[in-house]
XYZ file of C-alpha atoms in Angstrom:
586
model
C -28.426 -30.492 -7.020
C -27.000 -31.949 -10.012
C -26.316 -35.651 -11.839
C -23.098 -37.453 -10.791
C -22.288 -41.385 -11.397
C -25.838 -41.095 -12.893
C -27.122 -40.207 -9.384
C -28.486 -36.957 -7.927
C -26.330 -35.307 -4.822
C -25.866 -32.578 -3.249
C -22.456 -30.388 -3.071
C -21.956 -28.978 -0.170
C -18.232 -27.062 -0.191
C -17.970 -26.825 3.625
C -16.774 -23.164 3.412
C -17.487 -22.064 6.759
C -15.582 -24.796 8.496
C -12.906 -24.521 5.501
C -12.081 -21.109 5.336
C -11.667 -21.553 9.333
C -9.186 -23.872 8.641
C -7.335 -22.038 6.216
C -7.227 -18.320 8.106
C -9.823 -17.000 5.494
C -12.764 -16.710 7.554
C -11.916 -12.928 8.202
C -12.982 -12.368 4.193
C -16.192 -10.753 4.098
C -17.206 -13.243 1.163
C -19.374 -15.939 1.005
C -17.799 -18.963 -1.136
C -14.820 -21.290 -0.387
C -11.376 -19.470 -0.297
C -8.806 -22.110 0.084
C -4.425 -21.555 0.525
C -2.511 -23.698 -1.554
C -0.132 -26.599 0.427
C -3.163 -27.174 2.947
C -6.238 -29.432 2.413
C -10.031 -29.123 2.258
C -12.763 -31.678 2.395
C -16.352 -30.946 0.539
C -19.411 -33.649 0.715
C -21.366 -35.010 -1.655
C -24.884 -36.546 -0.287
C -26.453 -39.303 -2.733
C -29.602 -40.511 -3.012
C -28.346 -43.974 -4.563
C -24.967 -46.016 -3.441
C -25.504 -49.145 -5.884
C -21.733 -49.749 -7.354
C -20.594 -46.030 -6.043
C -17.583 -47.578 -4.227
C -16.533 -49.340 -7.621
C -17.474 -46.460 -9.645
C -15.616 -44.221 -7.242
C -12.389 -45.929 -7.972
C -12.620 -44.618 -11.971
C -13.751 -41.112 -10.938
C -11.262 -38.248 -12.093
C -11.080 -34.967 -10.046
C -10.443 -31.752 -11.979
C -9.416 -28.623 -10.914
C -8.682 -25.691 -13.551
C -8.512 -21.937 -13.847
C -7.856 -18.968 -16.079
C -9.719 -18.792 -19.338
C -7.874 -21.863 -21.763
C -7.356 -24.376 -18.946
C -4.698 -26.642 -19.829
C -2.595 -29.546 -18.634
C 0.705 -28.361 -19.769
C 0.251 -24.837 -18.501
C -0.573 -26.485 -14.864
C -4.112 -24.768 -14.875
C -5.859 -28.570 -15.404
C -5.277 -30.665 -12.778
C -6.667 -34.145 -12.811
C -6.613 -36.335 -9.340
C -7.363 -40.085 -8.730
C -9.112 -40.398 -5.689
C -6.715 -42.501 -3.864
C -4.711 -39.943 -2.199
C -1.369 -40.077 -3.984
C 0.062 -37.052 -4.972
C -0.028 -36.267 -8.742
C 2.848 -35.048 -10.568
C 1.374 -31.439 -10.639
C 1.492 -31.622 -6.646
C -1.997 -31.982 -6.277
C -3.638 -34.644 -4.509
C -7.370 -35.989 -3.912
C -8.778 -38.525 -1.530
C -12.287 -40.294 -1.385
C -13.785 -41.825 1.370
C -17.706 -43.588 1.802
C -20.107 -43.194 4.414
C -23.485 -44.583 3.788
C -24.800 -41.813 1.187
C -22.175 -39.262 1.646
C -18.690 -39.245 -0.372
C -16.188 -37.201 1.835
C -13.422 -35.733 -0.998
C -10.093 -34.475 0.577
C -8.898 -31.763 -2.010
C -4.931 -31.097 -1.176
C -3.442 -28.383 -4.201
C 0.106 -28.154 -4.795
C 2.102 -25.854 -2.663
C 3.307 -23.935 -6.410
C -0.170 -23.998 -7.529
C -1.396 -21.159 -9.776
C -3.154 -18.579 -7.481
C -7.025 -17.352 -8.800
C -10.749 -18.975 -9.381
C -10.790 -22.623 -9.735
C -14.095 -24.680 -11.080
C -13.970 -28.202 -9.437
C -15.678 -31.181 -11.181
C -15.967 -35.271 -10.978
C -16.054 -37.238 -13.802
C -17.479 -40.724 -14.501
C -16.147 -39.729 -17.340
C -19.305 -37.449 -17.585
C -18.481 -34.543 -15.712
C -21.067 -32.987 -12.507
C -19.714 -29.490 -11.365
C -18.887 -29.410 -8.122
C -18.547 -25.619 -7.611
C -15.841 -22.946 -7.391
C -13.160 -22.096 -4.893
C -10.002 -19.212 -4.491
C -6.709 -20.742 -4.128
C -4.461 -18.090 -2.501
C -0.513 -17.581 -1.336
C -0.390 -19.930 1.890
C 1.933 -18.231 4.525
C 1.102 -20.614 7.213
C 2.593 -24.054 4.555
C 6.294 -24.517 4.424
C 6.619 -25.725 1.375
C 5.247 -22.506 0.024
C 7.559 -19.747 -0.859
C 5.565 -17.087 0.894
C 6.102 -18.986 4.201
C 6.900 -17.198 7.400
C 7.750 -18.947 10.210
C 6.715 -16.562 13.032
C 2.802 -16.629 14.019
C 3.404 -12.711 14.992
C 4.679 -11.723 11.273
C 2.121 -13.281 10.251
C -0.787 -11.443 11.987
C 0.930 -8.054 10.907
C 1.656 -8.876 7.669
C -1.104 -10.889 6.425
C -3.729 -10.691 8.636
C -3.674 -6.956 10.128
C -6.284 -4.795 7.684
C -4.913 -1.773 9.161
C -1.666 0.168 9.727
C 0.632 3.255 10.174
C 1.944 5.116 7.220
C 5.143 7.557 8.251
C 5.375 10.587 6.185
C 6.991 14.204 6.922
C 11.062 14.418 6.339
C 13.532 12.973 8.007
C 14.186 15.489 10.726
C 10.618 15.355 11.293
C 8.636 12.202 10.612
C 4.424 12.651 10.883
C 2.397 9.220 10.924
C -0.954 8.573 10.143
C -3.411 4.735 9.905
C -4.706 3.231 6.943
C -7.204 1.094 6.803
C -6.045 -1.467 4.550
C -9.343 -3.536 4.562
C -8.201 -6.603 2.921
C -11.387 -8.723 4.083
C -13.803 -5.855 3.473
C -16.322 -7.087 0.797
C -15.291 -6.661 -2.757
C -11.667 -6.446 -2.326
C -10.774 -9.964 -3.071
C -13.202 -9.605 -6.237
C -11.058 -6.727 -7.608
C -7.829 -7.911 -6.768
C -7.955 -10.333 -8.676
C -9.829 -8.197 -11.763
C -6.275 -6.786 -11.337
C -4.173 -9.935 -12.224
C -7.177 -10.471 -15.628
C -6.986 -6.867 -16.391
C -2.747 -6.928 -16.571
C -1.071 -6.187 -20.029
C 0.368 -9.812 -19.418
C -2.908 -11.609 -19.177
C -4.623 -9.276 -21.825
C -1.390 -10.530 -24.319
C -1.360 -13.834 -23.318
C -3.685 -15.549 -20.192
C -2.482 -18.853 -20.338
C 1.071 -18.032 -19.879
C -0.089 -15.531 -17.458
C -2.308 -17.709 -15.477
C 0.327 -20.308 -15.656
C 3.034 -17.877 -14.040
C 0.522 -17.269 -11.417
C 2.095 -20.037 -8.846
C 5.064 -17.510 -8.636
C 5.102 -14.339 -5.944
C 7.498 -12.956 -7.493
C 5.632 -12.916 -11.019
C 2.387 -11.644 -9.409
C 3.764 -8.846 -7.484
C 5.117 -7.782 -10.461
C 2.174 -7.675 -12.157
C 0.468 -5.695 -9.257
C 3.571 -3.142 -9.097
C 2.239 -1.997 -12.464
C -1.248 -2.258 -12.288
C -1.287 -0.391 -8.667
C -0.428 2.939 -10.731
C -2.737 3.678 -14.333
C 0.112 4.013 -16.576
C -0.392 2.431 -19.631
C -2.786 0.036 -18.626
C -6.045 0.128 -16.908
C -4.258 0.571 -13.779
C -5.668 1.255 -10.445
C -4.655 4.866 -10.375
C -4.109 7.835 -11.611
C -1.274 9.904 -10.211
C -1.371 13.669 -10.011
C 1.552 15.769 -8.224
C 0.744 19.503 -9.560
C -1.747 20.299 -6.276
C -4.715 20.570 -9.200
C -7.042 18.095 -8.139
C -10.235 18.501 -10.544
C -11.921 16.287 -11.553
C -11.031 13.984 -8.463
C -9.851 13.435 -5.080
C -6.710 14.926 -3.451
C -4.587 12.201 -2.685
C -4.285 13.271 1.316
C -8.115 12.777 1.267
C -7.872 8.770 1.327
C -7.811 7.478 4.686
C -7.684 3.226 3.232
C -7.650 1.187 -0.024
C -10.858 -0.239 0.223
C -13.167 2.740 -1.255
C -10.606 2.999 -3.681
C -10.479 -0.659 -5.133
C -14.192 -0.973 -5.077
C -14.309 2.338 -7.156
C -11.943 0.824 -10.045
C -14.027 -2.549 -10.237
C -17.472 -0.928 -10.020
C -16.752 1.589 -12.908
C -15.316 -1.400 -15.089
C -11.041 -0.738 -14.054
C -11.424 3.137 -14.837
C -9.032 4.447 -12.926
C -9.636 6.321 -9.767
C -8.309 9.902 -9.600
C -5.699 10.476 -7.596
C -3.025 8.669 -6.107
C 0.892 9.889 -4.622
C 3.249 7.033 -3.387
C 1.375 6.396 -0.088
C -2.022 5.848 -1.418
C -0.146 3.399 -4.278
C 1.571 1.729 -1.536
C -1.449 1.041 0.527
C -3.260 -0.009 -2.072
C -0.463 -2.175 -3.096
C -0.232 -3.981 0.163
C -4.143 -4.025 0.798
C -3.901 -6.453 -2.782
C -0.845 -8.485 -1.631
C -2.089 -9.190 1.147
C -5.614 -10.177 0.037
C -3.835 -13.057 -2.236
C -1.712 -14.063 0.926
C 1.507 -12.756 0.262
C 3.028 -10.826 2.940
C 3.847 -7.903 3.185
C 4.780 -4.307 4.747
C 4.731 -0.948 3.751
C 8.324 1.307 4.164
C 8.797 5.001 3.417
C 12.374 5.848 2.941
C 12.913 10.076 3.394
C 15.047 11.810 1.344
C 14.423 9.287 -1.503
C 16.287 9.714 -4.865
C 15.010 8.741 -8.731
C 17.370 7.434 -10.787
C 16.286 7.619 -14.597
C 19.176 6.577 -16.374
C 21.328 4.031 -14.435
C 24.211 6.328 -13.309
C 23.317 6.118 -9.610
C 23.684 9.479 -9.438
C 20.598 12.275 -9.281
C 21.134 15.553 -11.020
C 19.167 18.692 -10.872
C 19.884 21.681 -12.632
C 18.946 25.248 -11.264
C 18.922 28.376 -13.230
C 19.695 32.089 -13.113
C 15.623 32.494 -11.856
C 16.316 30.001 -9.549
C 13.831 27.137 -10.164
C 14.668 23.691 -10.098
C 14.182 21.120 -12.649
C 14.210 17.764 -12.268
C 11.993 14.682 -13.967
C 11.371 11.262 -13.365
C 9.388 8.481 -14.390
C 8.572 4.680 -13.397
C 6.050 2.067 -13.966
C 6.617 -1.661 -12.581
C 9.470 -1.701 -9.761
C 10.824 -4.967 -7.742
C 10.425 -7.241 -6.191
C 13.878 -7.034 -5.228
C 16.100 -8.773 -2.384
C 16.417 -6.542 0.340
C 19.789 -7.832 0.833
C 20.894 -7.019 -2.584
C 20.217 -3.373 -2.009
C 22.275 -3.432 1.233
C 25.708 -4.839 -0.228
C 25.154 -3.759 -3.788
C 24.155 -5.899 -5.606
C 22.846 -4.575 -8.804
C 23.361 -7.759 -11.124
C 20.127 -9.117 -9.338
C 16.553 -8.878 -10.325
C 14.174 -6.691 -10.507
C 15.700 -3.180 -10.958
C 18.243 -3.336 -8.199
C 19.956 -0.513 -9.599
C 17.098 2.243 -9.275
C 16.335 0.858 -5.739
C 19.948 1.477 -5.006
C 19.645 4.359 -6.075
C 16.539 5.389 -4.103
C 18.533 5.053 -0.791
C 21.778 5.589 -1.593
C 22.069 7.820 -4.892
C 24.640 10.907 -4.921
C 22.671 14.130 -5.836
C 24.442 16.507 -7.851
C 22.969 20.109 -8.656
C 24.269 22.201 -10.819
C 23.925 25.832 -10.464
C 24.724 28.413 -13.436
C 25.980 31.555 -12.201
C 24.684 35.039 -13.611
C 28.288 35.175 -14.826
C 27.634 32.147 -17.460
C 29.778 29.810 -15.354
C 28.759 26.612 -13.887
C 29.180 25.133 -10.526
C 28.404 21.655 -9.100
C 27.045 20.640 -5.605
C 27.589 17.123 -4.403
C 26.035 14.991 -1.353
C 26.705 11.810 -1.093
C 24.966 11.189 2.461
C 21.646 13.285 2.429
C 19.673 10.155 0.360
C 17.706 7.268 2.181
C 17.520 8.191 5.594
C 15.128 6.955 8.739
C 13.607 4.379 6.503
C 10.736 3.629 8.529
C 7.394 0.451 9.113
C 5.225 -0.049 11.301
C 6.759 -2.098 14.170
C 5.219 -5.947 14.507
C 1.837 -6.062 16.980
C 2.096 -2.211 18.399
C 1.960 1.271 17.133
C 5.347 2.100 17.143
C 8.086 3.315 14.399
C 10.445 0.448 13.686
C 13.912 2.353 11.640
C 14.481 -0.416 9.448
C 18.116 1.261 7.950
C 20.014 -1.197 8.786
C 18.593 -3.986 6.554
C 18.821 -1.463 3.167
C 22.049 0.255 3.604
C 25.638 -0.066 5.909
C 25.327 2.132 9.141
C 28.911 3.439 8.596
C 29.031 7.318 7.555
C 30.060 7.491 3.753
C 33.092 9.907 3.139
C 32.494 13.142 3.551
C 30.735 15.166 0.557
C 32.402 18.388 -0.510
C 30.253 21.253 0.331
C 31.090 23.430 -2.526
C 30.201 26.990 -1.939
C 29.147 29.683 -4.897
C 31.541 32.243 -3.524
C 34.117 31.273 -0.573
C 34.388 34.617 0.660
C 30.969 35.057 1.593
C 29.087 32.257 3.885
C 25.351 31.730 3.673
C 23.014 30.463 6.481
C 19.818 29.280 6.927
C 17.897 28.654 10.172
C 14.292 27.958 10.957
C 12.521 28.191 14.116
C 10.686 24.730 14.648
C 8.038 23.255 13.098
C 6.165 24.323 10.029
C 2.500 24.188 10.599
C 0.058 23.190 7.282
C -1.984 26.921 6.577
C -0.091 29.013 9.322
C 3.058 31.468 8.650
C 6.913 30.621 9.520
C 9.834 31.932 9.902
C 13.407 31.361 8.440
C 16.475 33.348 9.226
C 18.862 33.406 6.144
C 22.502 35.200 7.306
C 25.026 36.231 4.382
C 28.410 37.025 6.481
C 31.596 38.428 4.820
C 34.649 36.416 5.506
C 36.909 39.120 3.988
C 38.129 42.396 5.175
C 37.131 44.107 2.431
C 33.909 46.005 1.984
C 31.788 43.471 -0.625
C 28.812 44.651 -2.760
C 26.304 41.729 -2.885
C 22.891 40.773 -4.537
C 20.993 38.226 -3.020
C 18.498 36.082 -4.559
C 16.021 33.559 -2.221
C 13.685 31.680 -3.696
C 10.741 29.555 -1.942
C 8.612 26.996 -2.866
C 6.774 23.794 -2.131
C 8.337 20.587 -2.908
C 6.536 17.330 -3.632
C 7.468 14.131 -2.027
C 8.527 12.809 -5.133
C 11.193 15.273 -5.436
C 8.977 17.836 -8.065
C 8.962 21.563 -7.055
C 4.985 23.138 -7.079
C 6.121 25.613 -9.463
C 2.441 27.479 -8.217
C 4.351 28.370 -5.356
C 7.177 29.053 -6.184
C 8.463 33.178 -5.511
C 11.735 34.392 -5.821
C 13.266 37.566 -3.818
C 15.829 39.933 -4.832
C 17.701 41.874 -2.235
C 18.829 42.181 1.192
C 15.987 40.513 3.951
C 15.674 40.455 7.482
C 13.455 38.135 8.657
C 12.727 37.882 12.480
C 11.474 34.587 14.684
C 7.656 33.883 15.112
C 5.651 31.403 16.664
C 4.551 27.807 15.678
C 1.080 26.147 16.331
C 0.213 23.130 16.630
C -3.116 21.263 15.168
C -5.117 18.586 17.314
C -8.057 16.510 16.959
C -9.841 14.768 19.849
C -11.862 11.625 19.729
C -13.741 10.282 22.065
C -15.537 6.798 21.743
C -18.370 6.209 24.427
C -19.405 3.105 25.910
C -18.088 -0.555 25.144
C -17.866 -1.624 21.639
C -19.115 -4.648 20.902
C -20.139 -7.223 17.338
C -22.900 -6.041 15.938
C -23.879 -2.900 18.828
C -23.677 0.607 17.371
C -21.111 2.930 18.954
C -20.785 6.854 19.556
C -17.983 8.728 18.602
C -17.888 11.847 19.398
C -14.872 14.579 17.191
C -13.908 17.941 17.997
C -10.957 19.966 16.625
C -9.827 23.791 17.604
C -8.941 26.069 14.896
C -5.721 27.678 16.055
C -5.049 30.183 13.414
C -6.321 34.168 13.340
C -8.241 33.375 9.990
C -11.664 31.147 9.740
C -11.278 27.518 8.055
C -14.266 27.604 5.284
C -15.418 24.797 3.959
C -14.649 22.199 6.681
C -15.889 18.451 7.123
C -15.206 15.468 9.404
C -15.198 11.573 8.354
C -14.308 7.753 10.041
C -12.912 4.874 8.466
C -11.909 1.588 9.784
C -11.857 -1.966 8.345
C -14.743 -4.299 10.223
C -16.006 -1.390 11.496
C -17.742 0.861 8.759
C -18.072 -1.596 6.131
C -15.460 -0.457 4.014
C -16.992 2.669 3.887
C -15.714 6.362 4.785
C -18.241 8.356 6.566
C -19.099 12.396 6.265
C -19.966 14.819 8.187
C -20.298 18.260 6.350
C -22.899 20.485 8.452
C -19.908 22.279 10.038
C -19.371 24.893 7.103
C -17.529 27.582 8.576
C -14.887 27.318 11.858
C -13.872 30.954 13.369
C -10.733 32.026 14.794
C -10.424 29.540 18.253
C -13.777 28.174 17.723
C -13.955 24.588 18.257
C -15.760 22.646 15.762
C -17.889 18.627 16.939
C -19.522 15.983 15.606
C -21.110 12.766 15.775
C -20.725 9.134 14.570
C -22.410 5.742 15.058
C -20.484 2.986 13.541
C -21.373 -0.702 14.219
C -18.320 -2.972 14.525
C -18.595 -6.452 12.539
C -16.253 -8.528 13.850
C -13.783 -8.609 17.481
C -10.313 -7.680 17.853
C -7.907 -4.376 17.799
C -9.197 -2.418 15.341
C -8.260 1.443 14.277
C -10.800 4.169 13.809
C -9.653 6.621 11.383
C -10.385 10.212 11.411
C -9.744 13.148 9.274
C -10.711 16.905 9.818
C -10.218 19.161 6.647
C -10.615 21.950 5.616
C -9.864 23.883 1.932
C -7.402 26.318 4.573
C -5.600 23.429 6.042
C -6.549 20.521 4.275
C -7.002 17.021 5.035
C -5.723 16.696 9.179
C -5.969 12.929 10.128
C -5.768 10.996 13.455
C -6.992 7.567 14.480
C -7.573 6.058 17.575
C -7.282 1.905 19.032
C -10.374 -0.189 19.538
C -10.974 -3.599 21.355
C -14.309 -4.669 19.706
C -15.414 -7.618 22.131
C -17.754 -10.174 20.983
């Protein structure tokens, strides 16, 4: 209760029936969450009507957000009650009904995006409570529209997906649970726009700048990663994990977000580019700006503009390479495709991520240098999660011309000898492989030869693991072996239903000659374990074949499709992750 028009009332901000209305009833919040272009109505219940009408008629509505609220920034908004639209876009209505005022709050379609405080004035002012305007993807006049109700439900509304790793010549998927709704995630997303280098320099130019996607995606491109700022997270590519999580570990965004906020934005240890994409996404698409997550194999970092990537490999044989990048994009995906580099944001080093020459240069025991170029191998299968089904959609086309580039000249260290390498199928995570390497003379001369072969693990970001790395000397014969493949079963008994607990039961067979140590299983899945990821480590130990189980009751919170997440791991194989479909019924 509190004093209005020197009468008590009653707010009441509707938020049940509003956040219905305005596709935000999914959040796992209590408290109005509004989308800007749309309206919402809140009720005021008097205990006195004498004059109110009249009175009415002088009242001011005020809407503001951001810490210096302020008319010429567009974070103070003040409404007549008559229903016009204001200059700022904003528009208010009043209507009378015995001792209840109905208000009809419409914000501008550009409104800044954040936590508004809502108040009538007589002139005094009576609070009327607090509200989140987000992105509005359902309003045309908003520049996050999209037109089709099935992009919409993927890219807004779907709190889980598939993320394609692997290479190009063979792509692996696994879900994340993006969790948008989950409790806590709106909270820190937008901690993320206050705790921004641009808010902490200036927050009423950054609030202001708010009303644009473009601006705030910006903003979240560099806060996603923890350089320089108190960003999300922390990246780590050297396989030494201490002191936090391997990045394969994550199975969704949620855990992670509510991590950063709860230990006041210290960032969570560690991320690679998946885990900062789903994050990424899980934030856009909490504010209500679509979007999608693509992984483009064979990508290429381009450092200094030239479009071109060069690496540089010694006499020992181990590659060298660097690269670096904060805040990247947003950038028109039709830009990329016909090369457009004049347009914003840093067109050129997305170019170059899908269509960069790489040029290695290799120095010779003899002193001499010799350069490699490809001009085709970069930004290939670029690959999403296809609209309303589980399916890879190659999504080439829209970043880059199908038509084969020219041919790159395959320059060869000595053209009198040819070298070959062949494998023998897939490469399985903890078990041996084979690879063939032939040296053939092409003259007809005998030829005295010494060759070197060095192996070692590659990061996806282009960095070798120089842990692994070993080098040969010598001649090698190396015969064909066998691959094996990993698989985890799930089964889910009974029907899953709001608010019932389910079974799932998880089993896995070790296939390789050595015992996994260490070895745990967990679940994941947005409406379904609260955000959180659940353990089971009472296996321990898993011999040769043995078959390793376990148990989980999970208790689903709200209907629809919805993906259970799973991950088996082991400090032998590592982190093995399936997921399997749901149709929670009400």
């Amino acid at each position: 209760t509190t004093t209005m028009l020197n009468t008590s009332l009653v707010v009441d901000l509707q938020w049940e029936k509003n956040n219905m209305d305005h596709h935000t009833e999914v959040f796992r919040e209590d408290g109005l969450i509004v989308r800007r272009g749309q309206p919402f109505i809140i009720t005021l219940d008097l205990t006195s009507t004498t004059n109110l009408q009249q009175k009415l008629n002088k009242s001011k509505l005020s809407a503001q957000t951001g810490p210096f609220p302020a008319a010429s920034s567009g974070t103070k908004i003040s409404m007549g009650l008559n229903g016009e639209k204001e200059d700022s876009g904003w528009s208010a209505a009043a209507s009378l009904k015995g001792n209840t005022i109905s208000l009809k709050v419409c914000p501008s379609p550009s409104a800044p995006i954040g936590k508004y405080s809502l108040a009538l004035s007589d002139p005094s002012e009576a609070d009327l409570g607090k509200f989140v305007l987000l992105f509005n993807p359902w309003c045309p006049d908003d520049t996050v529209y999209m037109e089709k109700k099935e992009e919409r439900e993927e890219y807004v509304l779907s709190q889980d997906g598939i993320i394609y790793g692997g290479d190009a010549k063979n792509i692996t998927h696994w879900a994340w649970n993006f969790g948008q709704f989950e409790s806590g995630v709106l909270k820190a997303s937008l901690k993320i726009l206050n705790e921004s280098l641009q808010h902490k320099k200036n927050a009423d130019k950054d609030c202001s700048k708010r009303n644009d996607p473009i601006y705030v995606t910006r903003v979240l491109s560099a806060m996603v990663n923890a350089n320089d700022d108190s960003g999300v997270l922390s990246g780590r590519w050297s396989g030494n994990y201490d002191g936090g999580v391997d990045p394969s570990k994550w199975t969704g965004s949620v855990e992670i977000l509510r991590q950063w906020h709860d230990s006041n934005c210290k960032s969570v240890r560690y991320g690679q580019c998946w885990v900062f994409a789903g994050v990424g996404c899980t934030v856009a698409r909490a504010l209500g700006i679509p979007c999608r997550l693509i992984t483009n194999f064979e990508s290429a970092h381009d450092t200094n503009g030239d479009l071109k990537i060069e690496t540089y490999v010694g006499e020992d044989g181990r590659m060298h390479c660097w690269s670096s990048v904060m805040c990247c994009g947003p950038v028109p995906v039709k830009a990329i495709k016909i090369g457009d580099l004049t347009c914003q944001y840093d067109a050129a080093f997305v170019y170059a991520e899908v269509n960069a020459d790489i040029i290695t240069t290799f120095k010779l025991y003899d002193g001499l240098e010799r350069n490699v170029v490809n001009k085709i191998t970069v930004g290939q299968n670029i690959s999403t999660k296809s609209i309303g089904k589980d399916a890879r959609e190659d999504v080439t086309h829209l970043y880059k011309y199908e038509e084969e580039r020219q041919s790159y000249m395959h320059a060869q260290v000595c053209q009198e000898l040819d070298l070959c390498f062949e494998d023998h199928g897939d490469i399985m995570k903890g078990s041996d492989f084979v690879l063939n390497v032939t040296v053939t003379n092409k003259t007809s001369a005998v030829k005295s030869i010494k060759l070197q072969f060095t192996s070692g693990g590659m990061f996806y970001n282009g960095k070798p693991d120089n842990e692994t790395i070993q080098v040969y000397a010598g001649e090698h014969s190396i015969s064909p072996g066998k691959a094996l493949a990993l698989y985890i079963y799930v089964q889910v008994t009974g029907n899953q239903r709001v608010g019932h607990a389910s079974l799932v039961k998880l089993s896995v067979e070790n296939p390789l000659p050595d015992t996994l140590p260490e070895c745990w299983f967990s679940i994941e899945g947005a409406n379904l374990t609260h955000g959180e990821n659940l353990t089971h480590t009472e296996i321990l130990n898993v011999g040769p074949k043995e078959t390793a189980t376990a148990k989980f009751y999970f208790t689903p919170t709200q209907s629809g499709l919805r993906k259970l997440l799973v991950i088996f791991s082991s400090t032998k194989l590592g982190h093995i992750k399936s997921y399997v479909n749901l149709s929670i019924s009400k």
